[in-house]
Amino acid sequence: MKYQSSRGKYGAVSAAQAITMGISPDGGLFVPDCIPSISTEILKQMESWTYQQRAAYIMQLFLEEFSPEEIKACVNGAYNEKKFDHPEIAPLIELRPGLHIQELWHGPTCAFKDMALQVLPRLLTTSTNKIGETSEIIILVATSGDTGKAALEGFRDVAGTQIIVFFPQHGVSEVQKMQMITQEGNNVHVAGVLGNFDDAQSGVKNIFTSNQVIEQLQQQGMKMSSANSINWGRLLPQIVYYISAYVDLCQRGYIQVGEAINIVVPTGNFGNILAAYYARRMGIPVKRLICAANSNNVLTDFIMTGVYDRNRSFEKTISPSMDILISSNLERLLYELTGHDSQRVSQWMDELKNTGRYTVNELTRSQVQEIFWSDYAADTETLESITRVWDKYHYLLDTHTAVALNVYDKYLQQTGDNSSTVIASTASPFKFGSSVAQAVLSPEQIEGKNEFELLQALAVYTGMVIPEGIKNLDKRKIQHHTVTSAAEMEEVVFSFLGIE
Ligand SMILES: *Cc1c(COP(=O)(O)O)cnc(C)c1O
């Protein structure tokens, strides 16, 4: 299997090359040239497999030139009891009959990003060895909060790599910020950007595609790559848990093999839900992929109208990891739905860059609507969902997962479709503890407490344990102090790397 650029001007490359490069030089994203399928027979067999075995099987289909031993080493090094605090890795919880929550946040940084970022560094070093790449790999990351920490944890002290993370200085939660600026490791760099996530992401994209930067790094024996979901090595491990959720539902007798389910994903950059789309293309029976947005509802409008328009004000919400107006991975979906029409995709992406909007053709729009459904939740609705679910089921949702639940309730009401449904739960409630506290604690319990004291109060009230990755964060030593304007990100990169 080869990988092509979605803009059609680069490729075909091997999986190892696509993962090493991260993004295609023509500005496009790497996409597999065909999508393997998984038979009903295999799905049945998987019922008796561990998460690690399922992951190895599925990833092998896309990583043809990796040996089974190499894949096994990547998978077992990532998904084990030292890194994950749940033996099932991505456990499925039944909230009420027909509605299941897949907890994707049992890794070291308490968000679903660990599912991919624990394995990506291993895939990357295996890839560079395979293609004989000897340059030092510089991982550049723009983060809306959770990718940054997960990437830092994944890449810390990985030989042959350095990692640089840019986060919106005023656009992440206190917990998220502390997680990043207290990061230890001898190859890690962190900077706050005076701007929002889109500014940080555009800055990183510009650095990636700047010939001048590429040449200057080359002279130092360095090459850039990406740990954002533009890297195929990020998406692939995410396909695994959707297939695994389906297999779990069959294995526990909630559904018959072949029966269609719905999947609800709280969405920002469209990476996580795109992985669910690939799972569907591989043969997992999925009726609807429900794209849940917060009030930055550019994707909801796109799915309902076929018009993508980022010309709107950027809202800061209590689900900050979804505060995004340019959803990079939509490009891959458009490439798939147009039958790999890279010319058309390039045209839309140019329009997006130049005017901030594009309109897809009728056929693409109707395909999108056949597969996807979308709505959004405002912050007040998100808080209400957290309160309601806690009161009714004694289950504590984080703000992002609560957006998904809120939108799912709207879907149920509007469509009456009561097929079995899986909600991707993307973060531990403690990661966004101060907002969650507002939804479940009384004003007296909240008054006068800072974000970290609120976590403690939340733990006491719910009887839950604060996860290891968040505990005592406020007492750790701050390691990183850099703050930059978006315009000066390139200089910051050079300075971090010790280049004049
Ligand atoms: C990153 C993130 C999202 C959004 O995922 P995308 O792949 O960007 O759509 C949702 N929730 C949480 C907690 C996240 O960290």
Short mmCIF file of C-alpha atoms and ligand atoms in Angstrom, two decimals:
data_model
loop_
_atom_site.label_atom_id
_atom_site.label_comp_id
_atom_site.label_asym_id
_atom_site.label_seq_id
_atom_site.Cartn_x
_atom_site.Cartn_y
_atom_site.Cartn_z
CA MET A 1 0.00 0.00 0.00
CA LYS A 2 1.24 3.45 -0.93
CA TYR A 3 0.36 6.90 0.35
CA GLN A 4 -0.53 9.86 -1.87
CA SER A 5 -0.79 13.54 -1.12
CA SER A 6 -4.38 14.79 -1.03
CA ARG A 7 -3.20 17.66 -3.25
CA GLY A 8 -1.88 15.23 -5.87
CA LYS A 9 1.53 16.79 -6.39
CA TYR A 10 3.56 14.38 -4.27
CA GLY A 11 3.74 10.62 -3.93
CA ALA A 12 3.42 7.79 -3.96
CA VAL A 13 5.41 7.08 -0.81
CA SER A 14 5.62 4.17 1.63
CA ALA A 15 3.95 4.25 5.04
CA ALA A 16 7.36 4.73 6.66
CA GLN A 17 8.02 7.78 4.48
CA ALA A 18 4.56 9.24 5.10
CA ILE A 19 4.99 8.88 8.86
CA THR A 20 8.52 10.29 8.83
CA MET A 21 7.51 13.32 6.75
CA GLY A 22 4.26 14.04 8.58
CA ILE A 23 2.90 16.40 5.94
CA SER A 24 3.39 16.34 2.18
CA PRO A 25 5.67 19.02 0.69
CA ASP A 26 2.82 20.24 -1.54
CA GLY A 27 0.84 21.19 1.57
CA GLY A 28 -1.46 18.18 1.34
CA LEU A 29 -2.02 15.33 3.78
CA PHE A 30 -0.91 11.78 3.13
CA VAL A 31 -3.74 9.35 2.42
CA PRO A 32 -3.61 5.61 1.79
CA ASP A 33 -4.28 4.77 -1.85
CA CYS A 34 -6.68 1.99 -0.89
CA ILE A 35 -8.55 1.06 2.27
CA PRO A 36 -8.26 -2.55 3.45
CA SER A 37 -11.38 -4.30 4.68
CA ILE A 38 -12.00 -6.51 7.66
CA SER A 39 -14.26 -9.48 7.15
CA THR A 40 -17.05 -10.57 9.47
CA GLU A 41 -15.00 -13.69 10.14
CA ILE A 42 -12.08 -11.67 11.45
CA LEU A 43 -14.40 -9.44 13.49
CA LYS A 44 -15.75 -12.58 15.17
CA GLN A 45 -12.24 -13.85 15.84
CA MET A 46 -11.25 -10.53 17.36
CA GLU A 47 -13.76 -11.06 20.15
CA SER A 48 -11.23 -13.24 21.93
CA TRP A 49 -8.26 -10.95 21.23
CA THR A 50 -6.73 -8.39 23.59
CA TYR A 51 -6.69 -4.70 22.69
CA GLN A 52 -3.01 -5.05 21.77
CA GLN A 53 -3.71 -7.95 19.42
CA ARG A 54 -6.52 -6.07 17.72
CA ALA A 55 -4.26 -3.02 17.33
CA ALA A 56 -1.41 -5.04 15.83
CA TYR A 57 -3.70 -6.73 13.31
CA ILE A 58 -5.38 -3.51 12.16
CA MET A 59 -2.19 -1.46 11.98
CA GLN A 60 -0.40 -4.15 9.99
CA LEU A 61 -2.97 -3.74 7.21
CA PHE A 62 -1.80 -0.16 6.66
CA LEU A 63 1.90 -0.70 7.42
CA GLU A 64 2.78 -3.38 4.90
CA GLU A 65 6.53 -2.90 5.05
CA PHE A 66 6.64 -3.23 8.86
CA SER A 67 7.35 -6.71 10.15
CA PRO A 68 4.86 -8.27 12.61
CA GLU A 69 7.62 -8.11 15.27
CA GLU A 70 8.13 -4.38 14.69
CA ILE A 71 4.43 -3.66 14.99
CA LYS A 72 4.13 -5.80 18.07
CA ALA A 73 7.00 -3.91 19.70
CA CYS A 74 5.32 -0.55 18.92
CA VAL A 75 1.93 -1.68 20.19
CA ASN A 76 3.11 -3.42 23.35
CA GLY A 77 5.48 -0.58 24.22
CA ALA A 78 2.57 1.86 24.02
CA TYR A 79 -0.41 0.00 25.47
CA ASN A 80 0.65 -1.52 28.77
CA GLU A 81 -0.12 -1.25 32.47
CA LYS A 82 2.78 1.14 33.06
CA LYS A 83 1.25 3.71 30.70
CA PHE A 84 -2.48 3.03 31.03
CA ASP A 85 -4.38 2.80 34.28
CA HIS A 86 -7.04 0.42 32.89
CA PRO A 87 -6.27 -3.15 31.75
CA GLU A 88 -8.70 -2.91 28.83
CA ILE A 89 -6.90 0.25 27.56
CA ALA A 90 -10.09 1.70 26.03
CA PRO A 91 -12.92 0.34 28.20
CA LEU A 92 -16.54 0.52 27.10
CA ILE A 93 -19.05 1.55 29.79
CA GLU A 94 -22.80 1.09 29.39
CA LEU A 95 -24.42 4.36 30.46
CA ARG A 96 -27.98 3.24 29.74
CA PRO A 97 -29.40 0.50 27.51
CA GLY A 98 -28.18 1.13 23.97
CA LEU A 99 -25.75 3.90 24.92
CA HIS A 100 -22.10 3.14 25.58
CA ILE A 101 -19.22 5.38 26.48
CA GLN A 102 -15.76 4.43 25.31
CA GLU A 103 -13.22 5.90 27.74
CA LEU A 104 -10.19 6.88 25.71
CA TRP A 105 -8.38 8.74 28.46
CA HIS A 106 -6.69 6.12 30.61
CA GLY A 107 -3.22 7.04 29.30
CA PRO A 108 -0.56 9.19 31.00
CA THR A 109 -2.01 12.64 30.12
CA CYS A 110 -5.72 11.84 30.66
CA ALA A 111 -6.96 12.66 27.14
CA PHE A 112 -7.59 10.48 24.08
CA LYS A 113 -4.50 11.89 22.38
CA ASP A 114 -2.44 9.32 24.33
CA MET A 115 -4.07 6.52 22.34
CA ALA A 116 -2.12 7.73 19.30
CA LEU A 117 0.79 9.64 20.82
CA GLN A 118 2.05 6.77 22.92
CA VAL A 119 2.49 4.72 19.76
CA LEU A 120 3.47 7.42 17.20
CA PRO A 121 7.06 7.96 18.45
CA ARG A 122 7.61 4.21 18.15
CA LEU A 123 6.16 4.13 14.64
CA LEU A 124 8.31 7.11 13.74
CA THR A 125 11.64 5.71 14.95
CA THR A 126 10.84 2.36 13.31
CA SER A 127 10.07 4.30 10.11
CA THR A 128 13.25 6.38 10.11
CA ASN A 129 15.34 3.24 10.65
CA LYS A 130 13.52 1.53 7.84
CA ILE A 131 14.14 4.25 5.28
CA GLY A 132 17.69 4.94 6.45
CA GLU A 133 16.87 8.47 7.59
CA THR A 134 19.75 9.69 9.75
CA SER A 135 18.70 13.33 10.33
CA GLU A 136 17.59 14.36 13.76
CA ILE A 137 13.78 14.60 13.63
CA ILE A 138 12.27 17.85 14.91
CA ILE A 139 8.65 17.36 15.89
CA LEU A 140 6.66 20.58 15.57
CA VAL A 141 3.29 20.65 17.28
CA ALA A 142 0.48 23.18 17.44
CA THR A 143 -1.95 22.28 20.19
CA SER A 144 -5.34 23.36 21.41
CA GLY A 145 -4.21 21.88 24.74
CA ASP A 146 -4.23 18.11 24.82
CA THR A 147 -2.04 17.12 21.87
CA GLY A 148 0.84 19.16 23.24
CA LYS A 149 1.09 17.34 26.52
CA ALA A 150 0.49 13.93 25.00
CA ALA A 151 3.15 14.56 22.35
CA LEU A 152 5.64 15.80 24.97
CA GLU A 153 5.04 12.68 27.05
CA GLY A 154 5.32 10.43 23.99
CA PHE A 155 8.51 11.97 22.61
CA ARG A 156 10.37 12.88 25.81
CA ASP A 157 13.92 11.51 25.69
CA VAL A 158 13.24 9.56 22.49
CA ALA A 159 16.69 9.29 20.86
CA GLY A 160 17.14 11.14 17.58
CA THR A 161 14.23 13.53 18.16
CA GLN A 162 13.47 16.95 19.61
CA ILE A 163 9.97 18.20 20.16
CA ILE A 164 8.67 21.79 20.06
CA VAL A 165 5.12 22.54 21.21
CA PHE A 166 3.19 25.78 20.59
CA PHE A 167 -0.01 26.36 22.56
CA PRO A 168 -2.38 29.38 22.70
CA GLN A 169 -1.13 31.20 25.80
CA HIS A 170 -4.62 32.28 26.86
CA GLY A 171 -6.63 29.51 25.19
CA VAL A 172 -5.99 26.44 27.35
CA SER A 173 -7.13 25.40 30.81
CA GLU A 174 -4.88 25.89 33.82
CA VAL A 175 -4.40 22.13 34.11
CA GLN A 176 -3.46 21.87 30.45
CA LYS A 177 -0.99 24.74 30.71
CA MET A 178 0.65 23.39 33.86
CA GLN A 179 0.90 19.94 32.29
CA MET A 180 2.92 21.41 29.42
CA ILE A 181 5.12 24.00 31.09
CA THR A 182 6.22 21.56 33.81
CA GLN A 183 7.24 18.93 31.24
CA GLU A 184 10.58 17.29 31.95
CA GLY A 185 12.89 15.70 29.40
CA ASN A 186 16.12 16.61 27.65
CA ASN A 187 14.65 17.09 24.16
CA VAL A 188 11.47 19.08 24.89
CA HIS A 189 10.63 22.75 24.15
CA VAL A 190 7.36 24.56 24.90
CA ALA A 191 6.13 28.05 23.98
CA GLY A 192 2.89 29.92 24.52
CA VAL A 193 1.57 31.80 21.46
CA LEU A 194 -0.27 35.11 21.80
CA GLY A 195 -3.11 34.02 19.54
CA ASN A 196 -5.66 31.24 19.22
CA PHE A 197 -5.17 27.63 18.07
CA ASP A 198 -5.70 28.49 14.42
CA ASP A 199 -2.90 31.07 14.63
CA ALA A 200 -0.59 28.49 16.18
CA GLN A 201 -1.58 25.82 13.63
CA SER A 202 -1.12 28.17 10.65
CA GLY A 203 2.25 29.26 12.05
CA VAL A 204 3.40 25.66 12.31
CA LYS A 205 2.11 24.85 8.81
CA ASN A 206 4.02 27.82 7.39
CA ILE A 207 7.24 26.74 9.08
CA PHE A 208 6.76 23.21 7.78
CA THR A 209 6.39 24.31 4.19
CA SER A 210 9.03 27.09 4.22
CA ASN A 211 11.88 26.10 1.92
CA GLN A 212 14.17 28.45 3.76
CA VAL A 213 13.53 26.75 7.10
CA ILE A 214 13.81 23.31 5.54
CA GLU A 215 17.22 24.19 4.06
CA GLN A 216 18.55 25.77 7.21
CA LEU A 217 17.60 22.73 9.27
CA GLN A 218 19.06 20.43 6.68
CA GLN A 219 22.44 22.13 7.09
CA GLN A 220 22.26 21.17 10.76
CA GLY A 221 21.33 17.59 9.95
CA MET A 222 17.73 18.14 11.05
CA LYS A 223 14.35 17.39 9.48
CA MET A 224 10.89 18.41 10.61
CA SER A 225 7.94 16.13 11.17
CA SER A 226 4.52 16.41 12.75
CA ALA A 227 2.76 14.85 15.71
CA ASN A 228 -0.52 16.58 14.87
CA SER A 229 -3.31 14.57 13.33
CA ILE A 230 -2.08 15.64 9.91
CA ASN A 231 0.43 12.79 10.42
CA TRP A 232 -0.99 9.47 9.25
CA GLY A 233 0.76 7.79 12.19
CA ARG A 234 -1.61 9.71 14.48
CA LEU A 235 -4.78 8.65 12.72
CA LEU A 236 -4.01 4.98 12.31
CA PRO A 237 -3.97 4.05 16.03
CA GLN A 238 -7.29 5.87 16.36
CA ILE A 239 -9.01 3.61 13.83
CA VAL A 240 -8.23 0.71 16.14
CA TYR A 241 -10.41 1.74 19.08
CA TYR A 242 -13.55 2.18 17.00
CA ILE A 243 -13.19 -1.32 15.60
CA SER A 244 -12.39 -2.57 19.09
CA ALA A 245 -15.55 -0.92 20.48
CA TYR A 246 -17.64 -2.66 17.84
CA VAL A 247 -16.05 -6.00 18.66
CA ASP A 248 -16.66 -5.42 22.40
CA LEU A 249 -20.36 -4.72 21.74
CA CYS A 250 -20.66 -7.99 19.82
CA GLN A 251 -18.65 -9.95 22.33
CA ARG A 252 -20.85 -8.78 25.21
CA GLY A 253 -24.01 -9.59 23.30
CA TYR A 254 -25.31 -6.03 22.98
CA ILE A 255 -25.44 -6.40 19.19
CA GLN A 256 -25.11 -9.13 16.57
CA VAL A 257 -22.10 -9.07 14.23
CA GLY A 258 -23.30 -7.10 11.19
CA GLU A 259 -25.70 -4.88 13.11
CA ALA A 260 -25.14 -1.15 12.52
CA ILE A 261 -24.26 1.25 15.31
CA ASN A 262 -23.92 5.03 15.61
CA ILE A 263 -20.71 6.68 16.75
CA VAL A 264 -20.66 10.12 18.36
CA VAL A 265 -17.41 12.09 18.40
CA PRO A 266 -16.75 15.47 20.02
CA THR A 267 -14.90 17.11 17.17
CA GLY A 268 -12.33 19.85 16.64
CA ASN A 269 -9.70 19.15 14.01
CA PHE A 270 -11.80 16.30 12.51
CA GLY A 271 -9.06 13.76 13.23
CA ASN A 272 -10.87 11.53 15.68
CA ILE A 273 -14.09 11.33 13.69
CA LEU A 274 -12.12 10.75 10.50
CA ALA A 275 -10.60 7.67 12.12
CA ALA A 276 -14.17 6.48 12.75
CA TYR A 277 -14.93 7.10 9.07
CA TYR A 278 -11.98 4.90 8.08
CA ALA A 279 -13.21 2.20 10.49
CA ARG A 280 -16.56 2.35 8.70
CA ARG A 281 -14.88 2.11 5.30
CA MET A 282 -13.00 -0.97 6.54
CA GLY A 283 -16.33 -2.68 7.12
CA ILE A 284 -17.53 -1.81 10.61
CA PRO A 285 -21.29 -1.34 10.19
CA VAL A 286 -21.90 2.30 11.15
CA LYS A 287 -25.17 3.99 10.35
CA ARG A 288 -24.28 7.53 11.29
CA LEU A 289 -21.13 9.29 12.40
CA ILE A 290 -22.40 12.05 14.63
CA CYS A 291 -20.12 15.05 14.67
CA ALA A 292 -20.60 16.99 17.90
CA ALA A 293 -19.31 20.58 17.96
CA ASN A 294 -19.26 23.36 20.51
CA SER A 295 -20.21 26.91 19.56
CA ASN A 296 -17.29 27.01 17.12
CA ASN A 297 -19.75 25.13 14.92
CA VAL A 298 -18.11 25.49 11.55
CA LEU A 299 -18.31 21.72 10.99
CA THR A 300 -21.99 21.55 11.88
CA ASP A 301 -22.73 24.20 9.27
CA PHE A 302 -20.55 22.40 6.75
CA ILE A 303 -22.21 19.05 7.27
CA MET A 304 -25.70 20.53 7.10
CA THR A 305 -25.08 22.89 4.11
CA GLY A 306 -21.93 21.90 2.19
CA VAL A 307 -20.46 25.36 2.82
CA TYR A 308 -17.29 25.56 4.91
CA ASP A 309 -16.92 29.09 6.20
CA ARG A 310 -14.40 30.02 8.83
CA ASN A 311 -15.24 33.73 8.60
CA ARG A 312 -16.82 33.97 12.02
CA SER A 313 -15.68 34.95 15.46
CA PHE A 314 -13.60 32.49 17.40
CA GLU A 315 -15.36 31.52 20.63
CA LYS A 316 -13.56 30.52 23.79
CA THR A 317 -15.58 27.70 25.35
CA ILE A 318 -15.37 25.29 28.27
CA SER A 319 -14.39 22.56 25.77
CA PRO A 320 -11.18 24.29 24.63
CA SER A 321 -9.75 21.31 22.77
CA MET A 322 -12.54 21.80 20.24
CA ASP A 323 -12.06 25.56 19.83
CA ILE A 324 -10.97 25.27 16.22
CA LEU A 325 -12.22 26.88 13.02
CA ILE A 326 -9.90 25.22 10.52
CA SER A 327 -10.37 21.47 10.74
CA SER A 328 -7.35 20.09 8.90
CA ASN A 329 -8.48 16.54 8.50
CA LEU A 330 -11.61 17.40 6.59
CA GLU A 331 -9.26 17.54 3.61
CA ARG A 332 -8.77 13.78 3.83
CA LEU A 333 -12.51 13.16 3.90
CA LEU A 334 -13.04 15.34 0.84
CA TYR A 335 -10.29 13.43 -0.96
CA GLU A 336 -12.08 10.16 -0.20
CA LEU A 337 -15.57 11.36 -1.07
CA THR A 338 -14.52 12.87 -4.40
CA GLY A 339 -12.89 9.58 -5.43
CA HIS A 340 -9.36 10.95 -4.91
CA ASP A 341 -9.97 14.09 -6.98
CA SER A 342 -6.87 15.94 -5.77
CA GLN A 343 -7.37 18.80 -8.19
CA ARG A 344 -10.75 19.63 -6.76
CA VAL A 345 -9.50 19.23 -3.19
CA SER A 346 -6.57 21.57 -3.92
CA GLN A 347 -8.96 24.14 -5.31
CA TRP A 348 -11.16 24.05 -2.18
CA MET A 349 -8.15 24.29 0.10
CA ASP A 350 -6.82 27.26 -1.89
CA GLU A 351 -10.19 28.96 -1.53
CA LEU A 352 -10.12 28.27 2.20
CA LYS A 353 -6.67 29.79 2.49
CA ASN A 354 -7.50 32.84 0.36
CA THR A 355 -11.12 33.61 1.25
CA GLY A 356 -11.78 31.53 4.37
CA ARG A 357 -14.56 29.57 2.70
CA TYR A 358 -15.47 27.02 0.05
CA THR A 359 -18.58 25.22 -1.14
CA VAL A 360 -18.43 21.57 -2.11
CA ASN A 361 -20.34 20.22 -5.09
CA GLU A 362 -23.76 18.65 -4.77
CA LEU A 363 -22.60 15.04 -4.95
CA THR A 364 -20.02 15.53 -2.21
CA ARG A 365 -22.53 17.31 -0.02
CA SER A 366 -25.10 14.53 -0.35
CA GLN A 367 -22.45 11.90 0.45
CA VAL A 368 -21.41 13.83 3.54
CA GLN A 369 -25.03 13.96 4.70
CA GLU A 370 -25.60 10.29 4.08
CA ILE A 371 -22.81 9.37 6.48
CA PHE A 372 -22.61 12.26 8.94
CA TRP A 373 -25.02 14.14 11.14
CA SER A 374 -24.06 17.15 13.20
CA ASP A 375 -25.23 19.63 15.76
CA TYR A 376 -23.57 21.66 18.47
CA ALA A 377 -23.90 22.41 22.17
CA ALA A 378 -23.48 25.83 23.77
CA ASP A 379 -21.61 25.95 27.10
CA THR A 380 -24.79 26.15 29.18
CA GLU A 381 -26.12 23.02 27.48
CA THR A 382 -22.81 21.25 28.05
CA LEU A 383 -22.94 22.01 31.78
CA GLU A 384 -26.56 20.85 31.93
CA SER A 385 -25.58 17.54 30.37
CA ILE A 386 -22.83 17.02 32.95
CA THR A 387 -25.26 17.77 35.77
CA ARG A 388 -28.00 15.56 34.37
CA VAL A 389 -25.76 12.56 33.73
CA TRP A 390 -24.21 12.85 37.17
CA ASP A 391 -27.59 13.11 38.88
CA LYS A 392 -29.11 10.27 36.92
CA TYR A 393 -26.27 7.78 36.50
CA HIS A 394 -23.54 8.93 38.87
CA TYR A 395 -21.23 9.05 35.89
CA LEU A 396 -18.99 12.10 35.54
CA LEU A 397 -18.49 13.48 32.01
CA ASP A 398 -15.75 15.88 30.99
CA THR A 399 -16.84 18.98 29.06
CA HIS A 400 -15.94 17.56 25.62
CA THR A 401 -17.68 14.26 26.17
CA ALA A 402 -20.65 16.23 27.51
CA VAL A 403 -20.86 18.11 24.19
CA ALA A 404 -21.08 14.71 22.49
CA LEU A 405 -23.80 13.50 24.83
CA ASN A 406 -25.80 16.70 24.43
CA VAL A 407 -25.65 16.47 20.64
CA TYR A 408 -26.53 12.79 20.73
CA ASP A 409 -29.67 13.60 22.73
CA LYS A 410 -30.61 16.10 20.00
CA TYR A 411 -30.00 13.44 17.36
CA LEU A 412 -32.23 10.96 19.19
CA GLN A 413 -34.98 13.52 19.55
CA GLN A 414 -34.88 14.58 15.91
CA THR A 415 -34.44 11.18 14.27
CA GLY A 416 -35.82 8.64 16.73
CA ASP A 417 -32.97 6.38 15.62
CA ASN A 418 -32.32 4.21 18.65
CA SER A 419 -29.57 1.98 17.22
CA SER A 420 -26.85 1.06 19.68
CA THR A 421 -24.49 3.99 20.02
CA VAL A 422 -20.91 4.55 21.15
CA ILE A 423 -19.80 7.94 22.41
CA ALA A 424 -16.06 8.60 22.20
CA SER A 425 -15.13 9.98 25.61
CA THR A 426 -12.08 12.10 24.96
CA ALA A 427 -10.90 13.31 28.36
CA SER A 428 -10.96 12.54 32.05
CA PRO A 429 -13.38 14.87 33.89
CA PHE A 430 -10.47 15.95 36.06
CA LYS A 431 -8.64 17.39 33.08
CA PHE A 432 -11.34 20.09 32.84
CA GLY A 433 -12.16 19.92 36.51
CA SER A 434 -13.11 23.53 37.21
CA SER A 435 -15.86 23.53 34.57
CA VAL A 436 -17.02 20.09 35.65
CA ALA A 437 -17.07 21.30 39.27
CA GLN A 438 -19.44 24.11 38.29
CA ALA A 439 -21.87 21.54 36.97
CA VAL A 440 -21.93 19.23 39.99
CA LEU A 441 -20.80 21.14 43.09
CA SER A 442 -22.78 23.78 44.94
CA PRO A 443 -21.71 27.45 44.87
CA GLU A 444 -20.59 27.10 48.50
CA GLN A 445 -18.35 24.17 47.62
CA ILE A 446 -16.77 26.15 44.78
CA GLU A 447 -16.37 29.55 46.35
CA GLY A 448 -12.83 30.82 46.84
CA LYS A 449 -11.16 27.74 45.38
CA ASN A 450 -8.55 27.79 42.61
CA GLU A 451 -8.56 25.26 39.78
CA PHE A 452 -6.41 22.78 41.67
CA GLU A 453 -8.40 23.02 44.90
CA LEU A 454 -11.52 22.40 42.82
CA LEU A 455 -10.07 19.11 41.61
CA GLN A 456 -9.65 18.07 45.20
CA ALA A 457 -13.21 19.11 46.04
CA LEU A 458 -14.49 17.21 43.02
CA ALA A 459 -12.62 14.08 44.05
CA VAL A 460 -13.99 14.25 47.58
CA TYR A 461 -17.56 14.87 46.39
CA THR A 462 -17.62 12.14 43.73
CA GLY A 463 -15.45 9.61 45.53
CA MET A 464 -13.27 9.41 42.43
CA VAL A 465 -9.48 9.46 42.40
CA ILE A 466 -7.55 12.28 40.70
CA PRO A 467 -5.52 10.57 37.94
CA GLU A 468 -1.74 10.36 38.38
CA GLY A 469 -1.05 12.65 35.41
CA ILE A 470 -2.94 15.55 37.02
CA LYS A 471 -2.29 15.05 40.71
CA ASN A 472 -0.08 17.68 42.40
CA LEU A 473 0.43 19.54 39.12
CA ASP A 474 0.47 22.91 40.88
CA LYS A 475 3.44 21.79 42.98
CA ARG A 476 5.67 20.80 40.07
CA LYS A 477 8.52 23.00 38.89
CA ILE A 478 7.87 25.23 35.88
CA GLN A 479 10.42 24.33 33.21
CA HIS A 480 9.31 26.46 30.25
CA HIS A 481 8.76 30.24 30.18
CA THR A 482 8.78 31.22 26.48
CA VAL A 483 5.86 33.26 25.13
CA THR A 484 5.82 34.43 21.50
CA SER A 485 3.69 36.28 18.96
CA ALA A 486 2.43 34.13 16.08
CA ALA A 487 4.65 36.12 13.71
CA GLU A 488 7.82 35.17 15.56
CA MET A 489 7.30 31.41 15.85
CA GLU A 490 9.99 30.71 13.28
CA GLU A 491 12.63 32.62 15.27
CA VAL A 492 11.58 30.70 18.37
CA VAL A 493 12.12 27.40 16.57
CA PHE A 494 15.63 28.43 15.55
CA SER A 495 16.43 29.63 19.03
CA PHE A 496 15.18 26.39 20.64
CA LEU A 497 17.36 24.42 18.25
CA GLY A 498 20.39 26.59 18.89
CA ILE A 499 20.53 27.84 15.29
CA GLU A 500 21.73 31.42 14.70
C1 LIG B 1 -8.32 16.91 20.63
C2 LIG B 1 -9.55 16.77 21.41
C3 LIG B 1 -10.82 16.76 20.79
C4 LIG B 1 -10.98 16.97 19.30
O1 LIG B 1 -10.45 15.92 18.53
P1 LIG B 1 -10.15 16.13 16.97
O2 LIG B 1 -9.45 14.91 16.54
O3 LIG B 1 -9.28 17.35 16.89
O4 LIG B 1 -11.45 16.34 16.29
C5 LIG B 1 -11.92 16.52 21.58
N1 LIG B 1 -11.82 16.36 22.92
C6 LIG B 1 -10.63 16.39 23.54
C7 LIG B 1 -10.59 16.22 25.03
C8 LIG B 1 -9.46 16.59 22.82
O5 LIG B 1 -8.28 16.60 23.45
#
